[in-house]
Coordinates of C-alpha atoms in Angstrom, one line a residue:
M1 CA 4.0 10.8 -13.5
V2 CA 4.0 7.3 -14.6
L3 CA 1.7 4.7 -12.9
E4 CA 1.6 1.1 -14.3
N5 CA -1.9 0.4 -12.9
S6 CA -5.2 2.1 -13.7
F7 CA -6.2 5.2 -12.1
P8 CA -8.3 6.2 -10.2
P9 CA -8.3 4.7 -7.5
D10 CA -5.0 4.8 -5.9
E11 CA -5.0 6.6 -2.5
R12 CA -1.3 7.5 -2.3
V13 CA -1.0 8.7 -6.0
E14 CA -4.2 10.9 -5.3
N15 CA -2.7 12.4 -2.3
E16 CA 0.4 13.2 -4.0
I17 CA -1.4 14.7 -7.1
D18 CA -3.6 16.9 -4.9
I19 CA -0.9 18.4 -2.9
L20 CA 1.1 19.0 -6.1
L21 CA -1.7 20.7 -7.8
K22 CA -2.6 22.9 -4.7
N23 CA 1.1 24.1 -5.0
G24 CA 0.9 25.3 -8.6
F25 CA 2.4 22.1 -10.3
Q26 CA 1.2 20.8 -13.6
I27 CA 0.9 17.2 -14.1
T28 CA 0.5 14.6 -16.8
L29 CA -0.3 11.0 -15.5
A30 CA 0.5 8.3 -17.8
C31 CA -1.4 5.1 -16.6
T32 CA -3.0 1.8 -17.7
K33 CA -6.5 2.1 -19.3
R34 CA -9.0 -0.5 -17.8
G35 CA -12.6 -0.6 -16.8
G36 CA -14.1 1.6 -19.5
K37 CA -12.3 4.9 -18.5
T38 CA -11.6 7.5 -21.1
E39 CA -8.2 7.6 -22.8
T40 CA -7.6 11.3 -22.0
E41 CA -9.1 13.3 -19.1
E42 CA -8.4 16.9 -17.9
K43 CA -9.2 18.2 -14.5
G44 CA -7.6 21.7 -14.3
S45 CA -3.7 21.4 -14.2
L46 CA -4.0 17.5 -14.2
K47 CA -4.1 15.6 -17.7
I48 CA -4.5 11.7 -17.5
R49 CA -3.3 9.7 -20.3
R50 CA -4.5 6.2 -20.2
I51 CA -2.8 3.7 -22.4
S52 CA -4.5 0.5 -23.5
L53 CA -2.6 -2.8 -23.3
S54 CA -3.4 -5.7 -25.2
K55 CA -3.8 -9.0 -23.6
F56 CA -0.4 -10.2 -24.8
I57 CA 1.4 -7.0 -23.7
Y58 CA -0.2 -7.3 -20.4
K59 CA 0.8 -10.8 -19.9
S60 CA 4.4 -10.2 -21.1
G61 CA 4.9 -8.0 -18.0
A62 CA 5.5 -10.9 -15.8
L63 CA 8.5 -11.8 -18.2
A64 CA 9.7 -8.1 -18.7
L65 CA 13.2 -9.1 -17.8
E66 CA 13.4 -12.1 -20.2
L67 CA 11.4 -10.8 -23.2
P68 CA 11.8 -7.2 -24.5
F69 CA 7.9 -6.6 -25.5
Y70 CA 6.6 -5.0 -22.3
F71 CA 9.5 -2.5 -21.9
N72 CA 9.6 -1.7 -25.4
F73 CA 5.8 -1.1 -25.5
W74 CA 6.0 1.4 -22.5
K75 CA 9.0 3.2 -23.9
K76 CA 7.3 3.9 -27.0
Q77 CA 4.0 5.1 -25.3
L78 CA 5.9 7.3 -22.9
S79 CA 8.2 8.8 -25.5
K80 CA 5.1 9.9 -27.4
I81 CA 3.8 11.8 -24.3
L82 CA 7.2 13.4 -23.8
N83 CA 7.5 14.5 -27.3
E84 CA 4.1 16.2 -27.2
D85 CA 4.8 18.7 -24.4
S86 CA 7.8 20.0 -22.2
F87 CA 8.4 18.3 -18.7
D88 CA 10.7 19.2 -15.8
A89 CA 10.6 15.8 -14.2
I90 CA 9.6 12.1 -14.6
H91 CA 7.9 10.8 -11.4
L92 CA 7.5 7.0 -11.6
H93 CA 5.4 5.1 -9.1
D94 CA 6.8 1.5 -8.3
L95 CA 9.6 -0.6 -9.7
P96 CA 8.8 -2.3 -12.8
L97 CA 9.2 0.5 -15.2
V98 CA 12.4 2.0 -13.7
K99 CA 14.5 0.9 -16.5
V100 CA 12.5 2.4 -19.0
C101 CA 12.1 5.7 -17.1
A102 CA 15.7 5.7 -16.4
G103 CA 16.5 5.7 -20.2
L104 CA 13.9 8.3 -21.0
S105 CA 15.3 10.6 -18.1
A106 CA 18.8 10.3 -19.7
K107 CA 17.4 11.0 -23.3
Y108 CA 15.4 13.9 -22.3
K109 CA 17.7 15.2 -19.6
L110 CA 15.1 15.1 -17.0
P111 CA 15.5 14.2 -13.3
L112 CA 14.0 10.8 -12.4
I113 CA 12.0 10.4 -9.1
C114 CA 11.3 6.7 -8.1
D115 CA 8.4 6.5 -5.7
Y116 CA 8.4 2.8 -4.3
H117 CA 5.0 2.0 -2.7
E118 CA 6.4 -1.5 -1.9
N119 CA 9.5 -3.7 -2.2
R120 CA 8.2 -5.6 -5.3
P121 CA 10.7 -8.5 -5.5
E122 CA 10.1 -9.3 -1.8
I123 CA 6.4 -9.5 -2.5
M124 CA 6.8 -11.5 -5.6
K125 CA 8.2 -14.3 -3.5
M126 CA 4.7 -14.8 -2.2
Y127 CA 2.8 -14.4 -5.4
H128 CA 0.8 -17.8 -6.1
H129 CA 1.4 -17.4 -9.8
V130 CA 5.2 -16.9 -9.0
Q131 CA 5.3 -19.9 -6.6
S132 CA 3.2 -22.3 -8.8
F133 CA 3.9 -23.8 -12.3
P134 CA 4.5 -22.4 -14.9
G135 CA 5.3 -19.1 -13.2
S136 CA 7.9 -20.7 -10.7
W137 CA 10.0 -21.9 -13.9
L138 CA 9.7 -18.6 -16.0
I139 CA 9.7 -15.9 -13.5
S140 CA 13.0 -15.3 -11.6
V141 CA 12.8 -13.3 -8.3
N142 CA 16.6 -13.0 -8.1
R143 CA 16.6 -11.4 -11.5
W144 CA 14.1 -8.8 -10.1
L145 CA 16.1 -8.3 -7.0
K146 CA 19.3 -7.8 -9.0
Y147 CA 17.1 -5.4 -11.3
Q148 CA 15.9 -3.4 -8.5
V149 CA 19.6 -3.0 -7.1
K150 CA 20.9 -1.8 -10.4
E151 CA 18.2 0.4 -11.7
T152 CA 17.5 2.2 -8.4
Q153 CA 20.9 3.6 -8.5
K154 CA 19.7 5.6 -11.5
A155 CA 17.1 7.6 -9.5
D156 CA 17.8 11.2 -8.8
R157 CA 15.5 11.1 -5.8
L158 CA 14.0 8.1 -4.1
I159 CA 10.5 8.3 -2.2
L160 CA 9.9 5.5 0.4
V161 CA 7.3 4.7 2.9
T162 CA 8.8 4.2 6.2
D163 CA 12.2 5.0 7.9
E164 CA 12.7 1.3 8.2
A165 CA 12.7 1.2 4.5
K166 CA 15.1 4.1 4.3
D167 CA 17.5 2.1 6.4
Y168 CA 17.0 -1.1 4.1
Y169 CA 18.0 1.1 0.9
I170 CA 20.9 2.6 2.5
N171 CA 22.2 -0.4 4.1
N172 CA 21.6 -2.9 1.2
Y173 CA 21.8 -0.7 -1.8
N174 CA 24.2 2.1 -0.6
I175 CA 21.7 4.8 -1.7
D176 CA 22.8 8.2 -0.6
P177 CA 20.4 9.1 2.2
R178 CA 20.3 12.7 0.9
K179 CA 18.5 11.3 -2.1
I180 CA 15.6 9.7 -0.1
T181 CA 12.5 11.3 0.9
I182 CA 9.9 9.4 3.4
L183 CA 6.4 9.8 2.5
P184 CA 4.2 7.4 4.6
N185 CA 1.0 6.0 3.7
Y186 CA -0.9 8.4 6.2
I187 CA -4.6 9.2 5.2
A188 CA -5.6 12.7 3.7
L189 CA -8.1 13.8 6.4
D190 CA -10.0 15.8 3.9
R191 CA -10.6 12.9 1.6
F192 CA -11.2 10.6 4.6
R193 CA -13.9 12.7 6.1
K194 CA -15.8 12.3 3.0
L195 CA -16.2 8.4 3.6
I196 CA -16.7 8.8 7.4
P197 CA -20.2 7.9 8.4
D198 CA -22.5 10.4 10.1
P199 CA -20.6 11.9 13.1
D200 CA -23.7 11.3 15.2
L201 CA -24.0 7.6 14.3
Q202 CA -23.2 5.8 17.3
P203 CA -21.6 2.2 17.2
A204 CA -24.6 -0.6 17.3
N205 CA -25.2 -2.0 20.7
H206 CA -23.9 -5.6 20.7
D207 CA -22.9 -8.2 23.1
Y208 CA -19.9 -8.9 21.5
F209 CA -16.2 -7.2 21.2
T210 CA -15.6 -7.1 17.2
V211 CA -12.3 -7.1 15.5
V212 CA -12.1 -6.0 11.9
Y213 CA -10.0 -6.6 9.0
F214 CA -10.3 -4.5 5.9
G215 CA -8.4 -4.8 2.5
D216 CA -6.7 -7.5 0.4
T217 CA -7.4 -10.9 2.0
G218 CA -4.4 -12.6 0.6
L219 CA -2.6 -15.4 2.9
R220 CA 0.6 -13.4 2.9
R221 CA -1.4 -10.8 4.8
G222 CA -1.9 -13.3 7.7
T223 CA -5.7 -13.7 7.3
L224 CA -5.4 -17.3 8.1
S225 CA -4.1 -16.3 11.5
I226 CA -7.6 -14.6 12.0
L227 CA -9.4 -17.8 11.4
E228 CA -7.2 -19.9 13.6
A229 CA -7.7 -17.2 16.5
A230 CA -11.5 -17.4 16.0
D231 CA -11.3 -21.0 16.3
K232 CA -9.6 -20.9 19.6
L233 CA -12.0 -18.0 20.7
R234 CA -15.4 -19.4 19.7
D235 CA -16.6 -19.7 23.2
R236 CA -16.1 -16.0 24.1
N237 CA -18.1 -13.0 23.2
L238 CA -15.7 -12.0 20.5
R239 CA -16.5 -11.6 16.8
F240 CA -14.2 -11.2 13.6
L241 CA -15.3 -9.4 10.5
I242 CA -13.2 -9.6 7.3
I243 CA -13.9 -6.8 4.8
G244 CA -12.5 -7.2 1.4
T245 CA -11.4 -10.0 -1.2
S246 CA -8.7 -11.5 -3.0
S247 CA -7.8 -14.4 -5.3
E248 CA -7.4 -16.5 -2.1
Q249 CA -10.7 -15.5 -0.7
K250 CA -12.5 -18.7 -1.5
L251 CA -9.8 -20.7 0.2
L252 CA -10.5 -18.5 3.4
E253 CA -14.0 -18.9 3.2
N254 CA -13.7 -22.6 2.7
E255 CA -11.3 -22.9 5.7
S256 CA -14.0 -21.0 7.8
A257 CA -16.8 -23.3 6.8
D258 CA -14.6 -26.4 7.6
L259 CA -14.0 -25.0 10.9
N260 CA -17.7 -24.1 11.4
L261 CA -16.7 -20.8 12.6
D262 CA -19.8 -18.8 13.3
N263 CA -17.9 -16.1 15.0
V264 CA -16.3 -14.8 11.6
T265 CA -18.2 -12.9 8.8
F266 CA -17.0 -12.2 5.4
T267 CA -18.4 -9.3 3.4
G268 CA -16.5 -9.6 0.2
W269 CA -15.7 -6.3 -1.5
I270 CA -17.8 -3.5 -0.6
A271 CA -17.7 0.2 -1.4
P272 CA -15.2 2.1 0.9
S273 CA -17.9 4.4 2.3
D274 CA -19.8 1.2 3.5
A275 CA -16.7 -0.4 4.7
M276 CA -15.8 2.7 6.9
K277 CA -19.4 2.5 8.4
M278 CA -18.7 -1.0 9.4
I279 CA -15.5 -0.4 10.7
S280 CA -16.9 2.6 12.9
M281 CA -19.1 -0.1 14.4
A282 CA -16.5 -2.5 15.3
D283 CA -14.1 -2.2 18.4
A284 CA -10.6 -2.8 16.9
G285 CA -8.7 -3.2 13.8
I286 CA -6.3 -6.0 12.8
C287 CA -3.2 -5.9 10.6
P288 CA -1.9 -9.5 10.9
F289 CA 0.6 -9.6 8.1
L290 CA 3.2 -12.3 7.8
R291 CA 6.8 -11.2 8.3
N292 CA 9.1 -10.6 5.3
I293 CA 11.4 -7.7 4.1
H294 CA 8.5 -5.9 2.4
H295 CA 5.9 -6.2 5.5
D296 CA 8.9 -5.2 7.8
T297 CA 9.5 -1.9 6.0
T298 CA 5.9 -0.6 5.2
Y299 CA 2.7 0.5 6.8
A300 CA -0.7 -0.4 5.6
N301 CA -3.4 2.4 4.8
K302 CA -5.8 0.2 6.8
M303 CA -4.1 0.8 10.0
F304 CA -4.3 4.6 9.8
Q305 CA -8.1 4.3 8.7
Y306 CA -8.8 2.1 11.8
M307 CA -7.1 4.8 14.0
A308 CA -8.7 7.5 12.5
L309 CA -12.1 6.0 13.6
G310 CA -10.9 5.7 17.0
K311 CA -10.2 2.1 16.8
P312 CA -7.0 0.6 18.7
V313 CA -5.0 -1.6 16.4
I314 CA -3.8 -5.2 16.9
V315 CA -0.8 -5.6 14.6
S316 CA 1.7 -8.5 14.1
D317 CA 5.4 -7.9 14.7
C318 CA 6.4 -6.7 11.3
T319 CA 9.0 -3.9 12.2
A320 CA 7.5 -0.7 10.9
Q321 CA 4.1 -1.1 12.0
A322 CA 5.1 -2.6 15.5
N323 CA 7.5 0.1 16.0
F324 CA 4.8 2.6 15.3
V325 CA 2.2 1.0 17.6
K326 CA 4.6 0.9 20.5
R327 CA 5.8 4.4 20.2
E328 CA 2.4 5.9 19.9
N329 CA 0.7 3.4 22.4
C330 CA -2.2 2.9 20.3
G331 CA -2.6 -0.8 20.1
L332 CA -1.1 -4.3 21.0
V333 CA 1.5 -6.3 19.0
F334 CA 1.5 -10.1 18.5
K335 CA 3.9 -12.5 17.0
A336 CA 3.2 -13.0 13.2
G337 CA 1.5 -16.2 12.5
N338 CA 1.1 -17.1 16.2
A339 CA -2.7 -17.6 16.7
D340 CA -2.3 -18.1 20.5
D341 CA -0.4 -15.0 20.9
L342 CA -3.3 -13.1 18.7
C343 CA -5.7 -14.5 21.0
D344 CA -4.0 -13.0 24.1
R345 CA -3.9 -9.7 22.6
V346 CA -7.7 -9.7 21.5
I347 CA -8.6 -10.8 25.0
K348 CA -6.7 -8.1 26.6
L349 CA -7.8 -5.4 24.5
S350 CA -11.5 -6.4 25.0
S351 CA -10.9 -5.1 28.6
R352 CA -12.4 -1.6 28.8
K353 CA -9.5 -0.5 31.2
E354 CA -7.0 -1.6 28.4
Y355 CA -9.3 -0.3 25.5
D356 CA -10.1 3.3 26.4
P357 CA -6.6 4.9 26.5
L358 CA -5.5 3.1 23.4
S359 CA -8.6 4.1 21.6
R360 CA -8.0 7.9 22.5
N361 CA -4.5 7.5 21.5
A362 CA -5.2 5.9 18.1
A363 CA -7.5 8.9 17.2
A364 CA -5.5 11.6 18.4
C365 CA -2.1 10.7 16.8
V366 CA -3.8 10.6 13.2
T367 CA -6.0 13.6 13.5
E368 CA -3.3 15.4 15.1
K369 CA 0.1 14.4 13.8
Y370 CA 0.2 11.4 11.4
N371 CA -1.8 12.6 8.5
W372 CA -1.2 13.7 4.8
E373 CA -1.9 17.4 5.6
N374 CA 1.2 17.3 8.0
Y375 CA 3.5 15.2 6.0
G376 CA 2.6 16.0 2.2
S377 CA 4.8 19.0 2.3
R378 CA 7.9 16.7 2.0
L379 CA 6.8 16.3 -1.6
I380 CA 6.8 19.9 -2.4
E381 CA 10.1 20.2 -0.5
L382 CA 11.6 17.3 -2.9
Y383 CA 10.5 19.2 -5.9
S384 CA 11.6 22.5 -4.8
G385 CA 15.2 21.1 -4.2
L386 CA 15.2 19.6 -7.8
Q387 CA 14.2 22.9 -9.4
K388 CA 17.4 24.4 -7.6
N389 CA 19.6 21.5 -8.9
Y390 CA 18.6 21.0 -12.3

């Protein structure tokens, strides 16, 4: 496996590794070394090789399509690993290194599995460093889009997060649907239960209906809509809790202060176990993402974490999450970026008559159906098919 980021943590990668190990696979994970972690680590049949990047190499990643340094660095490092042992496949997480891994796949005659957690070029359109100078001059999103179209064709198998993403790649990239496996960002119940508060803990008695947001607080995720709704609902018994941080956190906090919002609380980053405790004491979870191709074709982990704790969800009308919530009747949908529509949904959900059945449905569909224990077997089926064909 190849992961451009550090590890751990990465819930999706951890879930995939766990199920492969349980089914007798041996894995070498090549990832970035950060945070004082060791260069090599072995846990049973898992070997982790952490690769140190100089500041120059790390920064050159943003210009990987313009300058050769970043790709050449990873090609050299991954070649060393491939020469040290025998492997049956290359499993790449996310887009940037697909060209490198496709070349190594051809050289070592190994099948290439591309596991796209996201639609990277579409997200890049919203990155602050890409929108502002000098990134707006130096980084071409169109080149990354063309790169994704060209290099994805070289994958022997493509793993995506939603059926909507599958339709996108079939219709826009002409990918053979037989090559595609859908592995959603569902939670692994065994791992999640370790984070869940004491099952005997009861939600705190309070006079407010609390809506919680958990995760990256970047503006592309619709977090300003929460503040706009809070401003309109300041005279009601409603509260908003924002757990997490981002490079734009200060902007959010300043906006909240300017609006004098005493019904919004920011926690900043807190440990996942503490976050789950706070979520369990809230009433509903929110996924207010702004619409774009990426958000329309993915699910966020947070949606299923809310639901596993029995919280109905309020989601924007990004296609994949809206389809899920409507199908499973586990929450309400509002028009992305529309604070008035969000207010209507919050008020509606705060009614006990509306709330109780949605809460029951939210908990049941995650614990009984939409979880990694039920869907992870798709990864084993993918690898079993590779073994037959190569």
